[in-house]
mmCIF file of C-alpha atoms in Angstrom:
data_model
loop_
_atom_site.group_PDB
_atom_site.id
_atom_site.type_symbol
_atom_site.label_atom_id
_atom_site.label_comp_id
_atom_site.label_asym_id
_atom_site.label_seq_id
_atom_site.Cartn_x
_atom_site.Cartn_y
_atom_site.Cartn_z
ATOM 1 C CA UNK I 1 0.000 0.000 0.000
ATOM 2 C CA UNK I 2 1.274 3.476 -0.875
ATOM 3 C CA UNK I 3 2.568 5.612 1.981
ATOM 4 C CA UNK I 4 1.873 9.319 2.497
ATOM 5 C CA UNK I 5 3.573 11.827 0.242
ATOM 6 C CA UNK I 6 7.078 12.835 1.285
ATOM 7 C CA UNK I 7 10.299 14.394 0.061
ATOM 8 C CA UNK I 8 12.605 12.296 -2.100
ATOM 9 C CA UNK I 9 16.160 13.411 -2.874
ATOM 10 C CA UNK I 10 17.844 12.157 -6.051
ATOM 11 C CA UNK I 11 21.623 12.166 -5.596
ATOM 12 C CA UNK I 12 23.299 9.935 -8.185
ATOM 13 C CA UNK I 13 26.824 10.224 -9.535
ATOM 14 C CA UNK I 14 27.377 10.131 -13.297
ATOM 15 C CA UNK I 15 27.057 6.816 -15.107
ATOM 16 C CA UNK I 16 30.494 7.205 -16.679
ATOM 17 C CA UNK I 17 30.564 7.246 -20.463
ATOM 18 C CA UNK I 18 26.786 6.960 -20.558
ATOM 19 C CA UNK I 19 24.909 9.798 -18.812
ATOM 20 C CA UNK I 20 25.872 12.672 -16.527
ATOM 21 C CA UNK I 21 24.840 12.983 -12.906
ATOM 22 C CA UNK I 22 22.361 15.809 -13.494
ATOM 23 C CA UNK I 23 20.574 14.003 -16.331
ATOM 24 C CA UNK I 24 20.576 10.779 -14.339
ATOM 25 C CA UNK I 25 18.913 12.554 -11.405
ATOM 26 C CA UNK I 26 16.268 14.033 -13.722
ATOM 27 C CA UNK I 27 15.504 10.661 -15.309
ATOM 28 C CA UNK I 28 15.245 8.857 -11.968
ATOM 29 C CA UNK I 29 12.963 11.548 -10.558
ATOM 30 C CA UNK I 30 10.698 11.409 -13.632
ATOM 31 C CA UNK I 31 10.281 7.671 -13.205
ATOM 32 C CA UNK I 32 9.573 8.044 -9.486
ATOM 33 C CA UNK I 33 6.991 10.787 -10.149
ATOM 34 C CA UNK I 34 5.174 8.555 -12.627
ATOM 35 C CA UNK I 35 4.345 6.261 -9.707
ATOM 36 C CA UNK I 36 4.182 8.764 -6.827
ATOM 37 C CA UNK I 37 3.248 12.149 -8.336
ATOM 38 C CA UNK I 38 2.471 13.762 -4.953
ATOM 39 C CA UNK I 39 5.999 13.358 -3.573
ATOM 40 C CA UNK I 40 8.237 16.423 -3.526
ATOM 41 C CA UNK I 41 11.421 15.723 -5.480
ATOM 42 C CA UNK I 42 14.768 17.422 -4.864
ATOM 43 C CA UNK I 43 17.684 17.003 -7.263
ATOM 44 C CA UNK I 44 21.142 16.896 -5.697
ATOM 45 C CA UNK I 45 23.383 15.111 -8.242
ATOM 46 C CA UNK I 46 26.791 14.379 -6.774
ATOM 47 C CA UNK I 47 30.302 13.615 -7.990
ATOM 48 C CA UNK I 48 33.709 12.618 -6.685
ATOM 49 C CA UNK I 49 35.784 15.052 -8.728
ATOM 50 C CA UNK I 50 35.579 13.231 -12.052
ATOM 51 C CA UNK I 51 33.180 13.380 -14.949
ATOM 52 C CA UNK I 52 29.930 15.104 -13.979
ATOM 53 C CA UNK I 53 31.362 17.369 -11.276
ATOM 54 C CA UNK I 54 30.466 20.530 -13.186
ATOM 55 C CA UNK I 55 26.937 19.276 -13.865
ATOM 56 C CA UNK I 56 26.430 18.402 -10.208
ATOM 57 C CA UNK I 57 27.207 21.947 -9.107
ATOM 58 C CA UNK I 58 25.170 23.475 -11.939
ATOM 59 C CA UNK I 59 22.091 21.481 -10.958
ATOM 60 C CA UNK I 60 22.378 22.028 -7.212
ATOM 61 C CA UNK I 61 23.547 25.640 -6.813
ATOM 62 C CA UNK I 62 21.053 28.375 -7.681
ATOM 63 C CA UNK I 63 22.587 31.111 -9.793
ATOM 64 C CA UNK I 64 25.487 29.021 -11.101
ATOM 65 C CA UNK I 65 26.621 30.245 -14.525
ATOM 66 C CA UNK I 66 28.474 28.310 -17.200
ATOM 67 C CA UNK I 67 31.405 30.235 -18.635
ATOM 68 C CA UNK I 68 32.406 29.031 -22.089
ATOM 69 C CA UNK I 69 36.077 28.645 -22.942
ATOM 70 C CA UNK I 70 38.095 27.193 -25.826
ATOM 71 C CA UNK I 71 41.048 25.093 -24.656
ATOM 72 C CA UNK I 72 43.698 22.738 -25.968
ATOM 73 C CA UNK I 73 42.380 19.225 -25.477
ATOM 74 C CA UNK I 74 44.457 16.223 -24.378
ATOM 75 C CA UNK I 75 45.234 15.409 -28.024
ATOM 76 C CA UNK I 76 46.555 18.900 -28.751
ATOM 77 C CA UNK I 77 43.518 20.130 -30.719
ATOM 78 C CA UNK I 78 41.115 22.897 -29.731
ATOM 79 C CA UNK I 79 38.022 21.839 -27.841
ATOM 80 C CA UNK I 80 35.037 23.764 -26.501
ATOM 81 C CA UNK I 81 34.612 23.487 -22.755
ATOM 82 C CA UNK I 82 33.328 25.517 -19.840
ATOM 83 C CA UNK I 83 33.915 26.299 -16.213
ATOM 84 C CA UNK I 84 31.238 27.157 -13.687
ATOM 85 C CA UNK I 85 30.921 30.390 -11.732
ATOM 86 C CA UNK I 86 29.088 30.031 -8.432
ATOM 87 C CA UNK I 87 27.439 33.079 -6.830
ATOM 88 C CA UNK I 88 29.240 35.149 -4.185
ATOM 89 C CA UNK I 89 29.279 33.905 -0.599
ATOM 90 C CA UNK I 90 30.817 35.150 2.599
ATOM 91 C CA UNK I 91 33.798 32.830 2.033
ATOM 92 C CA UNK I 92 34.098 33.789 -1.649
ATOM 93 C CA UNK I 93 32.791 37.350 -2.136
ATOM 94 C CA UNK I 94 33.658 37.397 -5.854
ATOM 95 C CA UNK I 95 32.269 33.923 -6.441
ATOM 96 C CA UNK I 96 33.785 30.455 -6.776
ATOM 97 C CA UNK I 97 35.112 28.981 -9.999
ATOM 98 C CA UNK I 98 34.548 25.247 -10.538
ATOM 99 C CA UNK I 99 36.814 23.682 -13.150
ATOM 100 C CA UNK I 100 36.666 20.052 -14.223
ATOM 101 C CA UNK I 101 39.639 18.193 -15.677
ATOM 102 C CA UNK I 102 37.355 15.599 -17.279
ATOM 103 C CA UNK I 103 35.804 18.094 -19.696
ATOM 104 C CA UNK I 104 39.052 19.882 -20.555
ATOM 105 C CA UNK I 105 41.804 17.227 -20.439
ATOM 106 C CA UNK I 106 39.825 14.053 -19.765
ATOM 107 C CA UNK I 107 40.154 10.567 -21.179
ATOM 108 C CA UNK I 108 36.591 10.589 -22.544
ATOM 109 C CA UNK I 109 37.629 13.384 -24.944
ATOM 110 C CA UNK I 110 39.915 10.901 -26.719
ATOM 111 C CA UNK I 111 37.116 8.502 -27.613
ATOM 112 C CA UNK I 112 38.555 5.037 -28.240
ATOM 113 C CA UNK I 113 42.135 6.212 -28.781
ATOM 114 C CA UNK I 114 44.807 6.518 -26.090
ATOM 115 C CA UNK I 115 47.792 8.884 -26.223
ATOM 116 C CA UNK I 116 49.815 7.780 -23.193
ATOM 117 C CA UNK I 117 53.018 9.627 -24.065
ATOM 118 C CA UNK I 118 51.593 12.823 -25.524
ATOM 119 C CA UNK I 119 48.267 13.610 -23.826
ATOM 120 C CA UNK I 120 48.587 16.432 -21.325
ATOM 121 C CA UNK I 121 46.707 18.798 -18.999
ATOM 122 C CA UNK I 122 47.152 22.068 -20.898
ATOM 123 C CA UNK I 123 43.412 22.537 -21.406
ATOM 124 C CA UNK I 124 42.710 22.107 -17.705
ATOM 125 C CA UNK I 125 45.276 24.785 -16.912
ATOM 126 C CA UNK I 126 43.809 27.112 -19.533
ATOM 127 C CA UNK I 127 40.341 26.798 -17.997
ATOM 128 C CA UNK I 128 41.790 27.477 -14.540
ATOM 129 C CA UNK I 129 43.542 30.559 -15.924
ATOM 130 C CA UNK I 130 40.255 31.751 -17.444
ATOM 131 C CA UNK I 131 38.549 31.492 -14.045
ATOM 132 C CA UNK I 132 41.416 33.391 -12.408
ATOM 133 C CA UNK I 133 41.253 36.090 -15.081
ATOM 134 C CA UNK I 134 37.532 36.431 -14.337
ATOM 135 C CA UNK I 135 38.427 37.359 -10.742
ATOM 136 C CA UNK I 136 36.913 34.501 -8.710
ATOM 137 C CA UNK I 137 37.722 34.428 -5.003
ATOM 138 C CA UNK I 138 38.033 30.661 -4.730
ATOM 139 C CA UNK I 139 38.626 27.658 -6.995
ATOM 140 C CA UNK I 140 37.188 24.152 -6.754
ATOM 141 C CA UNK I 141 38.969 21.755 -9.097
ATOM 142 C CA UNK I 142 37.777 18.248 -9.983
ATOM 143 C CA UNK I 143 40.676 16.107 -11.202
ATOM 144 C CA UNK I 144 39.163 12.712 -12.006
ATOM 145 C CA UNK I 145 39.074 11.036 -15.443
ATOM 146 C CA UNK I 146 42.484 12.249 -16.624
ATOM 147 C CA UNK I 147 43.808 11.203 -20.052
ATOM 148 C CA UNK I 148 47.467 11.842 -19.259
ATOM 149 C CA UNK I 149 50.420 11.118 -17.003
ATOM 150 C CA UNK I 150 52.215 14.423 -17.469
ATOM 151 C CA UNK I 151 52.602 15.212 -13.778
ATOM 152 C CA UNK I 152 50.481 18.315 -14.293
ATOM 153 C CA UNK I 153 53.191 19.943 -16.418
ATOM 154 C CA UNK I 154 50.616 21.054 -18.980
ATOM 155 C CA UNK I 155 48.499 22.848 -16.402
ATOM 156 C CA UNK I 156 51.549 24.408 -14.762
ATOM 157 C CA UNK I 157 52.748 25.854 -18.061
ATOM 158 C CA UNK I 158 49.267 27.173 -18.825
ATOM 159 C CA UNK I 159 49.458 29.011 -15.484
ATOM 160 C CA UNK I 160 52.845 30.540 -16.264
ATOM 161 C CA UNK I 161 55.527 28.013 -15.270
ATOM 162 C CA UNK I 162 58.595 27.480 -17.451
ATOM 163 C CA UNK I 163 59.783 23.862 -17.763
ATOM 164 C CA UNK I 164 62.952 23.275 -19.742
ATOM 165 C CA UNK I 165 65.597 20.693 -20.661
ATOM 166 C CA UNK I 166 69.353 20.861 -20.037
ATOM 167 C CA UNK I 167 69.737 23.352 -22.912
ATOM 168 C CA UNK I 168 66.981 25.628 -21.545
ATOM 169 C CA UNK I 169 64.575 24.609 -24.293
ATOM 170 C CA UNK I 170 60.894 23.981 -23.450
ATOM 171 C CA UNK I 171 60.176 20.303 -22.886
ATOM 172 C CA UNK I 172 57.647 18.470 -25.033
ATOM 173 C CA UNK I 173 54.056 17.708 -24.122
ATOM 174 C CA UNK I 174 52.889 14.913 -21.892
ATOM 175 C CA UNK I 175 54.836 12.107 -20.274
ATOM 176 C CA UNK I 176 57.269 12.184 -23.190
ATOM 177 C CA UNK I 177 58.473 15.624 -22.152
ATOM 178 C CA UNK I 178 59.251 14.524 -18.594
ATOM 179 C CA UNK I 179 62.222 12.453 -19.753
ATOM 180 C CA UNK I 180 64.046 15.658 -20.764
ATOM 181 C CA UNK I 181 62.996 17.824 -17.803
ATOM 182 C CA UNK I 182 65.879 19.507 -15.983
ATOM 183 C CA UNK I 183 64.620 22.899 -14.774
ATOM 184 C CA UNK I 184 61.335 24.212 -13.371
ATOM 185 C CA UNK I 185 60.865 27.969 -12.958
ATOM 186 C CA UNK I 186 57.636 28.733 -11.071
ATOM 187 C CA UNK I 187 58.252 32.423 -10.462
ATOM 188 C CA UNK I 188 55.757 33.549 -13.136
ATOM 189 C CA UNK I 189 52.929 31.256 -11.969
ATOM 190 C CA UNK I 190 49.615 33.036 -11.566
ATOM 191 C CA UNK I 191 48.920 33.227 -7.823
ATOM 192 C CA UNK I 192 46.028 31.190 -6.394
ATOM 193 C CA UNK I 193 42.886 33.169 -5.527
ATOM 194 C CA UNK I 194 42.664 34.694 -2.080
ATOM 195 C CA UNK I 195 40.064 32.153 -0.946
ATOM 196 C CA UNK I 196 42.282 29.219 -1.855
ATOM 197 C CA UNK I 197 42.118 26.206 -4.156
ATOM 198 C CA UNK I 198 40.233 23.032 -3.190
ATOM 199 C CA UNK I 199 41.095 19.959 -5.270
ATOM 200 C CA UNK I 200 38.527 17.147 -5.410
ATOM 201 C CA UNK I 201 39.871 13.645 -5.940
ATOM 202 C CA UNK I 202 38.583 10.128 -5.381
ATOM 203 C CA UNK I 203 42.075 8.592 -5.021
ATOM 204 C CA UNK I 204 44.782 8.863 -2.374
ATOM 205 C CA UNK I 205 47.714 7.429 -4.319
ATOM 206 C CA UNK I 206 51.179 8.963 -3.908
ATOM 207 C CA UNK I 207 53.077 10.072 -6.990
ATOM 208 C CA UNK I 208 55.664 7.290 -7.124
ATOM 209 C CA UNK I 209 56.144 3.626 -6.266
ATOM 210 C CA UNK I 210 53.944 0.542 -6.489
ATOM 211 C CA UNK I 211 50.835 2.579 -5.631
ATOM 212 C CA UNK I 212 51.860 5.574 -7.713
ATOM 213 C CA UNK I 213 50.467 7.251 -10.809
ATOM 214 C CA UNK I 214 52.461 5.312 -13.393
ATOM 215 C CA UNK I 215 52.116 1.837 -11.904
ATOM 216 C CA UNK I 216 48.444 1.955 -10.910
ATOM 217 C CA UNK I 217 46.870 4.226 -13.511
ATOM 218 C CA UNK I 218 49.367 4.065 -16.386
ATOM 219 C CA UNK I 219 47.858 0.963 -18.003
ATOM 220 C CA UNK I 220 44.400 2.543 -18.327
ATOM 221 C CA UNK I 221 46.042 5.546 -20.020
ATOM 222 C CA UNK I 222 47.623 3.196 -22.578
ATOM 223 C CA UNK I 223 51.094 2.447 -21.206
ATOM 224 C CA UNK I 224 52.495 -1.061 -21.572
ATOM 225 C CA UNK I 225 54.240 -2.792 -18.659
ATOM 226 C CA UNK I 226 57.580 -2.014 -20.342
ATOM 227 C CA UNK I 227 56.758 1.718 -20.339
ATOM 228 C CA UNK I 228 56.136 2.104 -16.625
ATOM 229 C CA UNK I 229 59.762 2.404 -15.478
ATOM 230 C CA UNK I 230 60.456 5.250 -17.908
ATOM 231 C CA UNK I 231 57.294 7.106 -16.869
ATOM 232 C CA UNK I 232 58.180 6.605 -13.204
ATOM 233 C CA UNK I 233 61.624 8.070 -13.863
ATOM 234 C CA UNK I 234 60.122 11.142 -15.540
ATOM 235 C CA UNK I 235 57.706 11.722 -12.668
ATOM 236 C CA UNK I 236 60.617 11.370 -10.254
ATOM 237 C CA UNK I 237 62.486 14.099 -12.150
ATOM 238 C CA UNK I 238 59.483 16.375 -11.761
ATOM 239 C CA UNK I 239 59.127 15.582 -8.054
ATOM 240 C CA UNK I 240 62.717 16.650 -7.481
ATOM 241 C CA UNK I 241 61.978 20.100 -8.921
ATOM 242 C CA UNK I 242 58.632 21.009 -7.362
ATOM 243 C CA UNK I 243 58.036 22.291 -3.807
ATOM 244 C CA UNK I 244 55.654 19.480 -2.826
ATOM 245 C CA UNK I 245 55.984 16.080 -1.176
ATOM 246 C CA UNK I 246 55.356 13.261 -3.698
ATOM 247 C CA UNK I 247 54.333 10.993 -0.808
ATOM 248 C CA UNK I 248 51.297 13.162 -0.025
ATOM 249 C CA UNK I 249 48.042 11.189 -0.418
ATOM 250 C CA UNK I 250 46.573 12.234 -3.759
ATOM 251 C CA UNK I 251 49.847 13.498 -5.261
ATOM 252 C CA UNK I 252 49.530 10.747 -7.869
ATOM 253 C CA UNK I 253 45.945 11.623 -8.792
ATOM 254 C CA UNK I 254 45.232 12.534 -12.424
ATOM 255 C CA UNK I 255 48.577 11.316 -13.680
ATOM 256 C CA UNK I 256 50.484 13.357 -11.110
ATOM 257 C CA UNK I 257 48.427 16.543 -11.448
ATOM 258 C CA UNK I 258 47.834 16.267 -7.707
ATOM 259 C CA UNK I 259 51.532 16.981 -7.125
ATOM 260 C CA UNK I 260 51.509 19.996 -9.453
ATOM 261 C CA UNK I 261 48.499 21.488 -7.692
ATOM 262 C CA UNK I 262 50.069 20.888 -4.282
ATOM 263 C CA UNK I 263 53.114 22.800 -5.509
ATOM 264 C CA UNK I 264 50.776 25.640 -6.498
ATOM 265 C CA UNK I 265 49.437 25.756 -2.946
ATOM 266 C CA UNK I 266 46.193 23.837 -3.379
ATOM 267 C CA UNK I 267 44.510 21.634 -0.779
ATOM 268 C CA UNK I 268 43.609 18.066 -1.802
ATOM 269 C CA UNK I 269 40.389 16.709 -0.276
ATOM 270 C CA UNK I 270 38.203 13.600 -0.797
ATOM 271 C CA UNK I 271 35.976 14.521 -3.725
ATOM 272 C CA UNK I 272 32.693 12.872 -2.777
ATOM 273 C CA UNK I 273 32.473 14.451 0.657
ATOM 274 C CA UNK I 274 33.491 17.914 -0.504
ATOM 275 C CA UNK I 275 31.019 17.970 -3.390
ATOM 276 C CA UNK I 276 28.225 16.761 -1.112
ATOM 277 C CA UNK I 277 28.982 19.559 1.357
ATOM 278 C CA UNK I 278 29.246 22.236 -1.315
ATOM 279 C CA UNK I 279 25.921 21.291 -2.967
ATOM 280 C CA UNK I 280 24.094 21.115 0.380
ATOM 281 C CA UNK I 281 23.349 17.394 0.429
ATOM 282 C CA UNK I 282 22.966 17.093 4.208
ATOM 283 C CA UNK I 283 20.484 19.981 4.370
ATOM 284 C CA UNK I 284 18.459 18.439 1.546
ATOM 285 C CA UNK I 285 18.391 15.055 3.266
ATOM 286 C CA UNK I 286 17.338 16.504 6.614
ATOM 287 C CA UNK I 287 13.754 16.823 5.339
ATOM 288 C CA UNK I 288 13.735 13.690 3.168
ATOM 289 C CA UNK I 289 12.075 10.327 3.646
ATOM 290 C CA UNK I 290 14.077 8.587 0.892
ATOM 291 C CA UNK I 291 17.261 9.307 -1.063
ATOM 292 C CA UNK I 292 18.000 7.634 -4.389
ATOM 293 C CA UNK I 293 21.668 7.411 -5.376
ATOM 294 C CA UNK I 294 23.577 5.498 -8.012
ATOM 295 C CA UNK I 295 26.487 5.147 -10.432
ATOM 296 C CA UNK I 296 27.449 3.182 -13.529
ATOM 297 C CA UNK I 297 29.001 0.167 -11.805
ATOM 298 C CA UNK I 298 28.402 -0.618 -8.150
ATOM 299 C CA UNK I 299 30.785 -3.155 -6.633
ATOM 300 C CA UNK I 300 32.872 -3.797 -3.540
ATOM 301 C CA UNK I 301 35.167 -0.838 -4.373
ATOM 302 C CA UNK I 302 32.199 1.549 -4.460
ATOM 303 C CA UNK I 303 32.408 1.725 -0.672
ATOM 304 C CA UNK I 304 35.925 3.227 -0.894
ATOM 305 C CA UNK I 305 35.385 6.949 -1.365
ATOM 306 C CA UNK I 306 32.877 6.850 -4.204
ATOM 307 C CA UNK I 307 29.963 9.273 -4.244
ATOM 308 C CA UNK I 308 27.079 6.806 -3.656
ATOM 309 C CA UNK I 309 28.834 5.448 -0.578
ATOM 310 C CA UNK I 310 29.125 8.947 0.841
ATOM 311 C CA UNK I 311 25.455 9.648 0.109
ATOM 312 C CA UNK I 312 24.568 6.443 1.932
ATOM 313 C CA UNK I 313 26.747 7.420 4.891
ATOM 314 C CA UNK I 314 25.123 10.848 5.245
ATOM 315 C CA UNK I 315 21.627 9.434 4.799
ATOM 316 C CA UNK I 316 22.295 6.694 7.343
ATOM 317 C CA UNK I 317 23.422 9.237 9.923
ATOM 318 C CA UNK I 318 20.082 11.056 9.482
ATOM 319 C CA UNK I 319 17.915 7.943 9.485
ATOM 320 C CA UNK I 320 16.874 8.435 5.839
ATOM 321 C CA UNK I 321 16.087 5.340 3.772
ATOM 322 C CA UNK I 322 18.426 4.770 0.817
ATOM 323 C CA UNK I 323 17.713 3.307 -2.617
ATOM 324 C CA UNK I 324 20.239 2.486 -5.336
ATOM 325 C CA UNK I 325 20.104 2.477 -9.134
ATOM 326 C CA UNK I 326 23.233 1.298 -10.939
ATOM 327 C CA UNK I 327 24.069 0.327 -14.462
ATOM 328 C CA UNK I 328 25.576 -2.868 -13.122
ATOM 329 C CA UNK I 329 25.517 -4.320 -9.602
ATOM 330 C CA UNK I 330 28.353 -6.761 -9.035
ATOM 331 C CA UNK I 331 27.834 -10.029 -7.223
ATOM 332 C CA UNK I 332 30.339 -8.938 -4.535
ATOM 333 C CA UNK I 333 28.584 -5.623 -3.849
ATOM 334 C CA UNK I 334 27.450 -4.924 -0.292
ATOM 335 C CA UNK I 335 23.811 -3.799 -0.522
ATOM 336 C CA UNK I 336 23.069 -3.989 3.201
ATOM 337 C CA UNK I 337 22.644 -0.205 3.506
ATOM 338 C CA UNK I 338 19.944 -0.013 0.833
ATOM 339 C CA UNK I 339 16.205 -0.447 1.251
ATOM 340 C CA UNK I 340 15.994 -1.286 -2.465
ATOM 341 C CA UNK I 341 18.412 -1.643 -5.383
ATOM 342 C CA UNK I 342 17.945 -2.056 -9.113
ATOM 343 C CA UNK I 343 20.344 -2.688 -11.995
ATOM 344 C CA UNK I 344 19.751 -1.161 -15.436
ATOM 345 C CA UNK I 345 21.148 -4.304 -17.018
ATOM 346 C CA UNK I 346 18.515 -6.385 -15.241
ATOM 347 C CA UNK I 347 15.571 -4.229 -16.261
ATOM 348 C CA UNK I 348 16.770 -3.499 -19.820
ATOM 349 C CA UNK I 349 17.903 -7.039 -20.564
ATOM 350 C CA UNK I 350 21.472 -6.293 -21.632
ATOM 351 C CA UNK I 351 24.512 -4.062 -21.116
ATOM 352 C CA UNK I 352 24.203 -2.656 -24.640
ATOM 353 C CA UNK I 353 20.579 -1.653 -24.097
ATOM 354 C CA UNK I 354 21.393 0.028 -20.789
ATOM 355 C CA UNK I 355 24.266 1.996 -22.334
ATOM 356 C CA UNK I 356 22.380 2.948 -25.497
ATOM 357 C CA UNK I 357 19.319 4.408 -23.750
ATOM 358 C CA UNK I 358 20.407 5.221 -20.183
ATOM 359 C CA UNK I 359 17.745 7.900 -19.585
ATOM 360 C CA UNK I 360 14.952 5.510 -20.593
ATOM 361 C CA UNK I 361 16.112 2.779 -18.246
ATOM 362 C CA UNK I 362 16.837 5.210 -15.412
ATOM 363 C CA UNK I 363 13.234 6.411 -15.667
ATOM 364 C CA UNK I 364 12.136 2.795 -15.423
ATOM 365 C CA UNK I 365 14.499 2.285 -12.479
ATOM 366 C CA UNK I 366 12.974 5.278 -10.725
ATOM 367 C CA UNK I 367 9.520 3.770 -11.137
ATOM 368 C CA UNK I 368 10.695 0.395 -9.847
ATOM 369 C CA UNK I 369 12.249 2.010 -6.758
ATOM 370 C CA UNK I 370 9.122 4.077 -6.102
ATOM 371 C CA UNK I 371 7.047 0.884 -6.016
ATOM 372 C CA UNK I 372 9.600 -0.829 -3.793
ATOM 373 C CA UNK I 373 10.210 1.807 -1.138
ATOM 374 C CA UNK I 374 7.891 4.737 -1.823
#
């Protein structure tokens, strides 16, 4: 029997490579409303610093404005992107700039190709520079979904650094350029904004070693096992020239961009928790009876810093029931925190169907969850 109308918060992450967090929240809420039209729905899409971070802020923060910018993509060609300007606050009287690596230097921009040696973070740095030129008081940077392992050299140069070889010539792009790096002059770097720089990341890897950027993330960028030692050596060269500790948790994030941003004076924080705080998730959940979260693939690792796990943690602390929609739910996934869970593969019949029409199947998932725990 249907319960009385209540408030339902939709707080999914993006379904990577398929649908963004904001569109996923809209689709889930439409499906829920088709079953329970009297419920009040609140959209609070979330992210962990990767793809969908910009959309999450745009959907949750009233008055957020997209600022268009043309940047150099990870393959060296021009690409249209944007950063987000959030309205002024007491902490940031001239507004906050949100810049996402995924949409400026991200791996999704390469399609099916991989450019392990040459992809870089120039575009990310150019978008950061655009936000600084616009006069924001604070920066929030999402650094997930990187295409490169350049140690953040592209972004540093876009902000004014000079990186040269033994003959004082500029080094090349990407990881390839690191092998020739001998000098790093940071004196012309644009200063961080007065309100500081918060870097959102979902990983805590150091720069170097068996848990470092090259070893752990290099293969997904396209490096072969034989390449890793050379990339590690290049990152080590960079670490010896920058005023940051390569052992810092998160220094290895985004192919070493974490180290570059630490050297610039940024603060690295867990992405999921910071995004949730900045978009007001806890306040939204305080009046809710149910929260619906989700992501593309939910498995045992989803409990380690991913956005849905953080949503579940906050909801649990407030006594709010939690429902999950995921593209795929692995057999080893712990679903004990959820009142109901549904997989798009199960309701669509196949992985291809779920990926081809994610909004359709998320609407269906929303309806299924409304019947289960509405």
